[in-house]
Each structure stands twice: as C-alpha cells, then as structure tokens.
Amino acid sequence: MAGRMAGKVALITGAARGQGRAHAVRLASEGADVIAVDVCAQPVTTHYAGATADDLAETVRLVEAQDRRVVARQADVADFAGLSAAVSEGVAELGRLDVVVANAGICSAGNSWEITLEQWNETVAVNLTGVFHTCKATIPTLLEQGTGGSIVITSSVAGLRGLPFLSAYAATKHGVVGYAKSLANELAQHRIRVNTVHPHGVATGMTVDDLGPLIAAHAQTLAPIFMQALPDQVSEPEDIANAVAFLASDEARHVTGIQLPVDLGTLIR
C-alpha cells in the first residue's frame, strides 16, 4: 500500500539479498527510508555462499529506485560494537528510527549429536545473539523518540516445531520467539510492538545442501515433517516481505507478541 510507511525509517539486517532485500524494497515502496545492514562475508559453517558487497550495493540501487533514501553499512550482527556504529550512523543520517527488522541468519544441518562446536557457536552467535544485539542497539532510540515502533524478528517453522537435522537452527529460532515475547511485554507500554514471522522454505539462494541427504535417508520416518499443505514448493522472499510490511505498519497497531506463520501450511500438517 503506497504511503503506508511514509515518513518512517526502517532498519533491516541481512539486507544484502533474499528476504532482507525483499523487506528493504517493500518497505521503501511504501515510503520508508532504509538502513540496510549486512556482514557481506562468508559464514564459516554453511554450505552456501555468503552475501557480498555487490549484493548490498544492489539492494541500495533497488531502494533508491523507489525514490527513497538508504544508508548501507557492512556490519556483523554478532559484533555489537560494529552493529551499534552502523545503527548510530544510519539514525544520524536519516533522522529517526521506526521499524526494526532483525532478519540476519544462517543455517546448516546435521544430526544433533554430530554437529560441530563451530556450527553450534556460529549459528547461536548470528541467529540468537545477533537478534539480541540488534534489539539492544535500536530499542534505546525507539524509547527516546517516544513515538512507538515495530520490531519484527525473522524466526522460522523451526522456531515452532522441532525440525530434525536442524537442532542448532531450531534452538536459535525457538530462542528468538521467547525473547520476542518478553520484549513484547516490556515494550507494550511504550507502544513498541514486537512480533516474529515464521517462513517455511524461501527461495533466497541460501540452500542448505547438507540437509537434503539427511531427509532422503529418513524419507519414511522424518521427511514428512517438512511437507507443506499448499502446492507451492517454496515461498518467494516477497511473500515474507508482505507479512513484514503488515506487521511494521500502523494497520497492525494492536498486534504484538504473535508468531505469524508464512509457511505454506506446514504447521497444520
């Protein structure tokens, strides 16, 4: 809806590609200026390529094509000092902050007792601690402004179901749900809303190649847990951005503390 975010500034982590880019473009199309943050580096433990500086530059181009301002910074959500600096620079340049989309995340697979310490620690650092860092770096500005706001955290179907072979990922995605619920209670008195979104598979290019063989090996027992109800195999990033745009907007002013599945009906199976 054109103009729904007019006069607002949105910060998005993991903004260089995939869901993060879709959120940035969608919110910009509705009138928001954007602070786009991404580490633009290769995660140590994933089987897919990390985002690049060129990816982030393309997000900038797409936001500017919506005739909106954008401040882009390379920063790691696992590094609180670097992330805080990116937030401060963005707010200083764009003048305020209204919406926070804590979207950055990584995923790798393995049997729960076989994943490496490195896999576990990197997944927790980005997916869980990174969300904490993002909120800690932004909430003081929202409180100081005194005009409310919206925080949207990207969780997953794995944040509501014990998906096999993804225990580190599931632990972090369950973790952000609990964190969001606590935040929602604490911040409601300030009209700052906090919600989580829960996608199933999304066509972002972040393909967890190490998951497929595990599902195939357990096709008769555990594979059905991953089945969706709707006929589409995966969602597009824009499908998730539609939900984020609603939660970020004033149309959702009475919506806080919820877990919104955008999951092709996976959780009803």
Short mmCIF file of C-alpha atoms in Angstrom, two decimals:
data_model
loop_
_atom_site.label_atom_id
_atom_site.label_comp_id
_atom_site.label_asym_id
_atom_site.label_seq_id
_atom_site.Cartn_x
_atom_site.Cartn_y
_atom_site.Cartn_z
CA MET A 1 0.00 0.00 0.00
CA ALA A 2 1.75 3.16 -1.22
CA GLY A 3 2.47 5.66 1.52
CA ARG A 4 1.79 3.30 4.43
CA MET A 5 5.35 3.82 5.70
CA ALA A 6 5.73 7.47 4.67
CA GLY A 7 7.96 9.46 6.99
CA LYS A 8 9.34 6.35 8.69
CA VAL A 9 12.79 4.80 8.78
CA ALA A 10 13.32 1.04 8.81
CA LEU A 11 16.49 -0.84 9.74
CA ILE A 12 16.94 -4.28 8.21
CA THR A 13 19.73 -6.73 9.00
CA GLY A 14 20.76 -9.33 6.46
CA ALA A 15 19.68 -6.80 3.84
CA ALA A 16 22.07 -7.66 1.03
CA ARG A 17 19.89 -10.33 -0.58
CA GLY A 18 17.00 -12.74 -0.09
CA GLN A 19 14.39 -11.88 2.49
CA GLY A 20 16.32 -8.89 3.79
CA ARG A 21 16.48 -7.29 0.36
CA ALA A 22 12.78 -8.00 -0.19
CA HIS A 23 11.93 -6.32 3.12
CA ALA A 24 14.03 -3.28 2.25
CA VAL A 25 12.46 -2.87 -1.18
CA ARG A 26 8.92 -3.49 0.04
CA LEU A 27 9.15 -1.01 2.92
CA ALA A 28 10.80 1.53 0.62
CA SER A 29 7.98 1.09 -1.90
CA GLU A 30 5.57 2.06 0.87
CA GLY A 31 7.52 5.22 1.72
CA ALA A 32 10.17 4.21 4.26
CA ASP A 33 13.79 5.27 4.19
CA VAL A 34 16.09 2.35 4.91
CA ILE A 35 19.15 1.46 6.96
CA ALA A 36 20.49 -1.68 5.30
CA VAL A 37 22.99 -3.77 7.24
CA ASP A 38 24.76 -6.95 6.16
CA VAL A 39 28.02 -8.64 7.04
CA CYS A 40 28.80 -9.32 3.36
CA ALA A 41 31.07 -12.22 4.21
CA GLN A 42 31.21 -16.00 4.02
CA PRO A 43 29.92 -17.82 7.12
CA VAL A 44 32.36 -20.45 8.30
CA THR A 45 29.89 -23.33 8.70
CA THR A 46 27.35 -23.00 5.88
CA HIS A 47 27.39 -24.85 2.56
CA TYR A 48 26.13 -21.85 0.59
CA ALA A 49 27.95 -18.67 -0.37
CA GLY A 50 27.63 -15.62 1.82
CA ALA A 51 26.34 -12.26 0.66
CA THR A 52 28.77 -9.84 -0.95
CA ALA A 53 29.34 -6.10 -1.07
CA ASP A 54 27.94 -6.18 -4.60
CA ASP A 55 24.75 -7.77 -3.26
CA LEU A 56 24.37 -4.95 -0.75
CA ALA A 57 25.02 -2.38 -3.48
CA GLU A 58 22.18 -3.93 -5.50
CA THR A 59 19.84 -3.56 -2.53
CA VAL A 60 20.85 0.10 -2.34
CA ARG A 61 20.09 0.52 -6.04
CA LEU A 62 16.67 -1.09 -5.68
CA VAL A 63 15.73 1.06 -2.68
CA GLU A 64 16.88 4.22 -4.44
CA ALA A 65 14.80 3.17 -7.45
CA GLN A 66 11.80 3.60 -5.12
CA ASP A 67 12.94 7.24 -4.66
CA ARG A 68 13.85 6.60 -1.03
CA ARG A 69 16.99 7.33 0.94
CA VAL A 70 19.17 4.46 2.09
CA VAL A 71 22.18 4.13 4.35
CA ALA A 72 24.05 0.86 3.82
CA ARG A 73 26.70 -0.48 6.15
CA GLN A 74 28.69 -3.69 6.33
CA ALA A 75 28.44 -4.93 9.90
CA ASP A 76 28.22 -8.29 11.64
CA VAL A 77 25.22 -8.71 13.94
CA ALA A 78 27.45 -10.90 16.12
CA ASP A 79 29.69 -7.85 16.72
CA PHE A 80 27.76 -5.48 18.98
CA ALA A 81 30.20 -2.58 18.64
CA GLY A 82 30.21 -2.70 14.85
CA LEU A 83 26.45 -3.11 14.62
CA SER A 84 25.85 -0.26 17.07
CA ALA A 85 28.04 2.01 15.00
CA ALA A 86 26.07 1.14 11.86
CA VAL A 87 22.78 1.87 13.65
CA SER A 88 24.05 5.19 15.01
CA GLU A 89 25.32 6.31 11.62
CA GLY A 90 22.06 5.39 9.93
CA VAL A 91 19.90 7.16 12.50
CA ALA A 92 22.14 10.23 12.39
CA GLU A 93 21.82 10.47 8.60
CA LEU A 94 18.13 9.62 8.25
CA GLY A 95 16.96 11.38 11.40
CA ARG A 96 14.98 8.72 13.25
CA LEU A 97 14.07 5.04 13.53
CA ASP A 98 10.61 3.46 13.49
CA VAL A 99 10.90 -0.14 12.32
CA VAL A 100 13.50 -2.79 13.11
CA VAL A 101 13.59 -6.00 11.08
CA ALA A 102 16.02 -8.43 12.71
CA ASN A 103 16.41 -10.72 9.75
CA ALA A 104 20.07 -11.82 9.56
CA GLY A 105 20.52 -15.55 9.93
CA ILE A 106 22.42 -18.65 8.85
CA CYS A 107 21.61 -22.35 8.66
CA SER A 108 23.48 -25.63 8.46
CA ALA A 109 22.39 -29.21 9.02
CA GLY A 110 23.45 -32.37 10.81
CA ASN A 111 22.36 -34.89 13.37
CA SER A 112 22.08 -33.11 16.71
CA TRP A 113 24.91 -35.10 18.30
CA GLU A 114 27.16 -34.75 15.25
CA ILE A 115 27.07 -31.03 14.53
CA THR A 116 30.38 -29.39 15.32
CA LEU A 117 31.04 -26.92 18.11
CA GLU A 118 31.85 -24.42 15.37
CA GLN A 119 28.43 -24.95 13.74
CA TRP A 120 26.62 -24.54 17.04
CA ASN A 121 28.54 -21.46 18.14
CA GLU A 122 28.30 -19.62 14.82
CA THR A 123 24.57 -20.35 14.48
CA VAL A 124 23.87 -19.09 18.00
CA ALA A 125 26.10 -16.03 17.51
CA VAL A 126 24.28 -14.90 14.37
CA ASN A 127 20.70 -16.12 14.82
CA LEU A 128 20.15 -15.58 18.54
CA THR A 129 22.84 -13.28 19.91
CA GLY A 130 22.62 -11.27 16.70
CA VAL A 131 18.91 -10.61 17.31
CA PHE A 132 19.69 -9.58 20.88
CA HIS A 133 22.41 -7.23 19.62
CA THR A 134 20.07 -5.75 17.01
CA CYS A 135 17.38 -5.03 19.58
CA LYS A 136 19.84 -3.74 22.18
CA ALA A 137 21.34 -1.37 19.60
CA THR A 138 17.98 0.02 18.43
CA ILE A 139 15.47 -0.02 21.28
CA PRO A 140 17.04 2.94 23.14
CA THR A 141 16.39 5.13 20.07
CA LEU A 142 12.78 3.98 19.86
CA LEU A 143 12.28 4.73 23.55
CA GLU A 144 13.97 8.12 23.33
CA GLN A 145 11.78 9.17 20.41
CA GLY A 146 8.64 8.27 22.34
CA THR A 147 6.61 7.60 19.20
CA GLY A 148 6.26 3.83 19.40
CA GLY A 149 7.57 1.48 16.77
CA SER A 150 7.62 -2.04 15.42
CA ILE A 151 10.20 -4.78 15.79
CA VAL A 152 9.86 -7.80 13.50
CA ILE A 153 12.13 -10.79 14.06
CA THR A 154 12.62 -13.46 11.42
CA SER A 155 12.13 -16.86 13.02
CA SER A 156 11.10 -19.98 11.09
CA VAL A 157 8.85 -23.00 11.09
CA ALA A 158 11.85 -24.37 13.01
CA GLY A 159 11.01 -21.85 15.73
CA LEU A 160 7.67 -23.56 16.34
CA ARG A 161 8.48 -27.19 15.55
CA GLY A 162 11.41 -29.47 16.35
CA LEU A 163 12.64 -29.91 12.80
CA PRO A 164 15.11 -32.79 12.63
CA PHE A 165 18.69 -32.27 11.47
CA LEU A 166 18.42 -28.55 12.24
CA SER A 167 18.77 -28.55 16.01
CA ALA A 168 21.16 -25.59 16.26
CA TYR A 169 18.97 -23.59 13.91
CA ALA A 170 15.78 -24.69 15.69
CA ALA A 171 17.25 -23.82 19.09
CA THR A 172 18.01 -20.28 17.95
CA LYS A 173 14.68 -19.82 16.19
CA HIS A 174 12.80 -21.04 19.27
CA GLY A 175 15.02 -18.76 21.31
CA VAL A 176 14.07 -15.60 19.44
CA VAL A 177 10.39 -16.43 19.99
CA GLY A 178 10.85 -16.42 23.75
CA TYR A 179 12.94 -13.28 23.53
CA ALA A 180 10.32 -11.54 21.39
CA LYS A 181 7.53 -12.43 23.81
CA SER A 182 9.46 -10.94 26.72
CA LEU A 183 10.25 -7.83 24.70
CA ALA A 184 6.61 -7.50 23.65
CA ASN A 185 5.52 -7.43 27.29
CA GLU A 186 8.19 -4.95 28.33
CA LEU A 187 7.77 -2.57 25.41
CA ALA A 188 3.97 -2.56 25.01
CA GLN A 189 3.58 0.32 27.45
CA HIS A 190 5.72 2.37 25.05
CA ARG A 191 3.62 1.36 22.01
CA ILE A 192 6.54 -0.58 20.60
CA ARG A 193 5.26 -3.83 19.14
CA VAL A 194 7.36 -6.99 18.80
CA ASN A 195 6.38 -9.93 16.59
CA THR A 196 8.02 -12.89 14.88
CA VAL A 197 7.46 -14.28 11.37
CA HIS A 198 7.85 -17.96 10.60
CA PRO A 199 8.62 -18.93 7.00
CA HIS A 200 8.98 -22.44 5.61
CA GLY A 201 11.40 -22.75 2.69
CA VAL A 202 12.11 -19.47 0.90
CA ALA A 203 13.85 -19.08 -2.48
CA THR A 204 16.75 -16.95 -1.30
CA GLY A 205 19.73 -18.85 -2.71
CA MET A 206 20.70 -19.91 0.82
CA THR A 207 20.32 -23.60 0.01
CA VAL A 208 21.14 -25.93 2.88
CA ASP A 209 22.70 -28.65 0.71
CA ASP A 210 23.70 -30.73 3.71
CA LEU A 211 20.03 -31.14 4.68
CA GLY A 212 18.79 -32.96 1.55
CA PRO A 213 20.73 -36.20 2.04
CA LEU A 214 19.59 -36.45 5.66
CA ILE A 215 15.93 -36.04 4.66
CA ALA A 216 16.35 -38.60 1.89
CA ALA A 217 17.91 -41.10 4.28
CA HIS A 218 14.89 -40.81 6.56
CA ALA A 219 12.22 -40.49 3.88
CA GLN A 220 9.79 -42.88 5.56
CA THR A 221 10.12 -41.51 9.07
CA LEU A 222 11.20 -37.88 9.41
CA ALA A 223 10.87 -36.39 5.92
CA PRO A 224 7.06 -35.83 6.20
CA ILE A 225 7.69 -33.28 8.96
CA PHE A 226 8.97 -30.93 6.25
CA MET A 227 5.90 -31.24 3.99
CA GLN A 228 3.74 -28.21 3.25
CA ALA A 229 -0.02 -28.22 2.63
CA LEU A 230 -0.14 -25.77 -0.28
CA PRO A 231 1.14 -26.96 -3.68
CA ASP A 232 3.96 -24.41 -4.00
CA GLN A 233 7.31 -25.91 -3.04
CA VAL A 234 8.77 -22.74 -1.56
CA SER A 235 7.78 -19.15 -0.86
CA GLU A 236 9.34 -16.18 -2.59
CA PRO A 237 11.08 -13.53 -0.45
CA GLU A 238 8.31 -11.11 -1.36
CA ASP A 239 5.74 -13.41 0.28
CA ILE A 240 7.52 -12.93 3.60
CA ALA A 241 8.00 -9.22 2.94
CA ASN A 242 4.23 -8.85 2.60
CA ALA A 243 3.80 -10.13 6.15
CA VAL A 244 6.63 -7.99 7.49
CA ALA A 245 5.18 -4.88 5.86
CA PHE A 246 1.85 -5.52 7.58
CA LEU A 247 3.43 -6.06 10.99
CA ALA A 248 5.57 -2.94 10.53
CA SER A 249 2.61 -0.77 9.58
CA ASP A 250 0.06 1.05 11.70
CA GLU A 251 -2.54 -1.39 10.40
CA ALA A 252 -1.04 -3.83 12.90
CA ARG A 253 -1.04 -1.30 15.76
CA HIS A 254 -2.90 -3.73 18.02
CA VAL A 255 -0.78 -6.74 17.07
CA THR A 256 2.10 -7.63 19.38
CA GLY A 257 3.69 -10.77 20.75
CA ILE A 258 2.43 -13.03 17.96
CA GLN A 259 4.12 -15.73 15.90
CA LEU A 260 2.93 -15.29 12.31
CA PRO A 261 3.48 -18.34 10.08
CA VAL A 262 4.02 -17.69 6.37
CA ASP A 263 4.71 -21.35 5.84
CA LEU A 264 2.62 -22.81 3.02
CA GLY A 265 0.53 -24.58 5.65
CA THR A 266 3.45 -26.62 7.00
CA LEU A 267 2.49 -26.20 10.63
CA ILE A 268 -1.04 -27.56 10.12
CA ARG A 269 0.26 -30.92 8.85
#
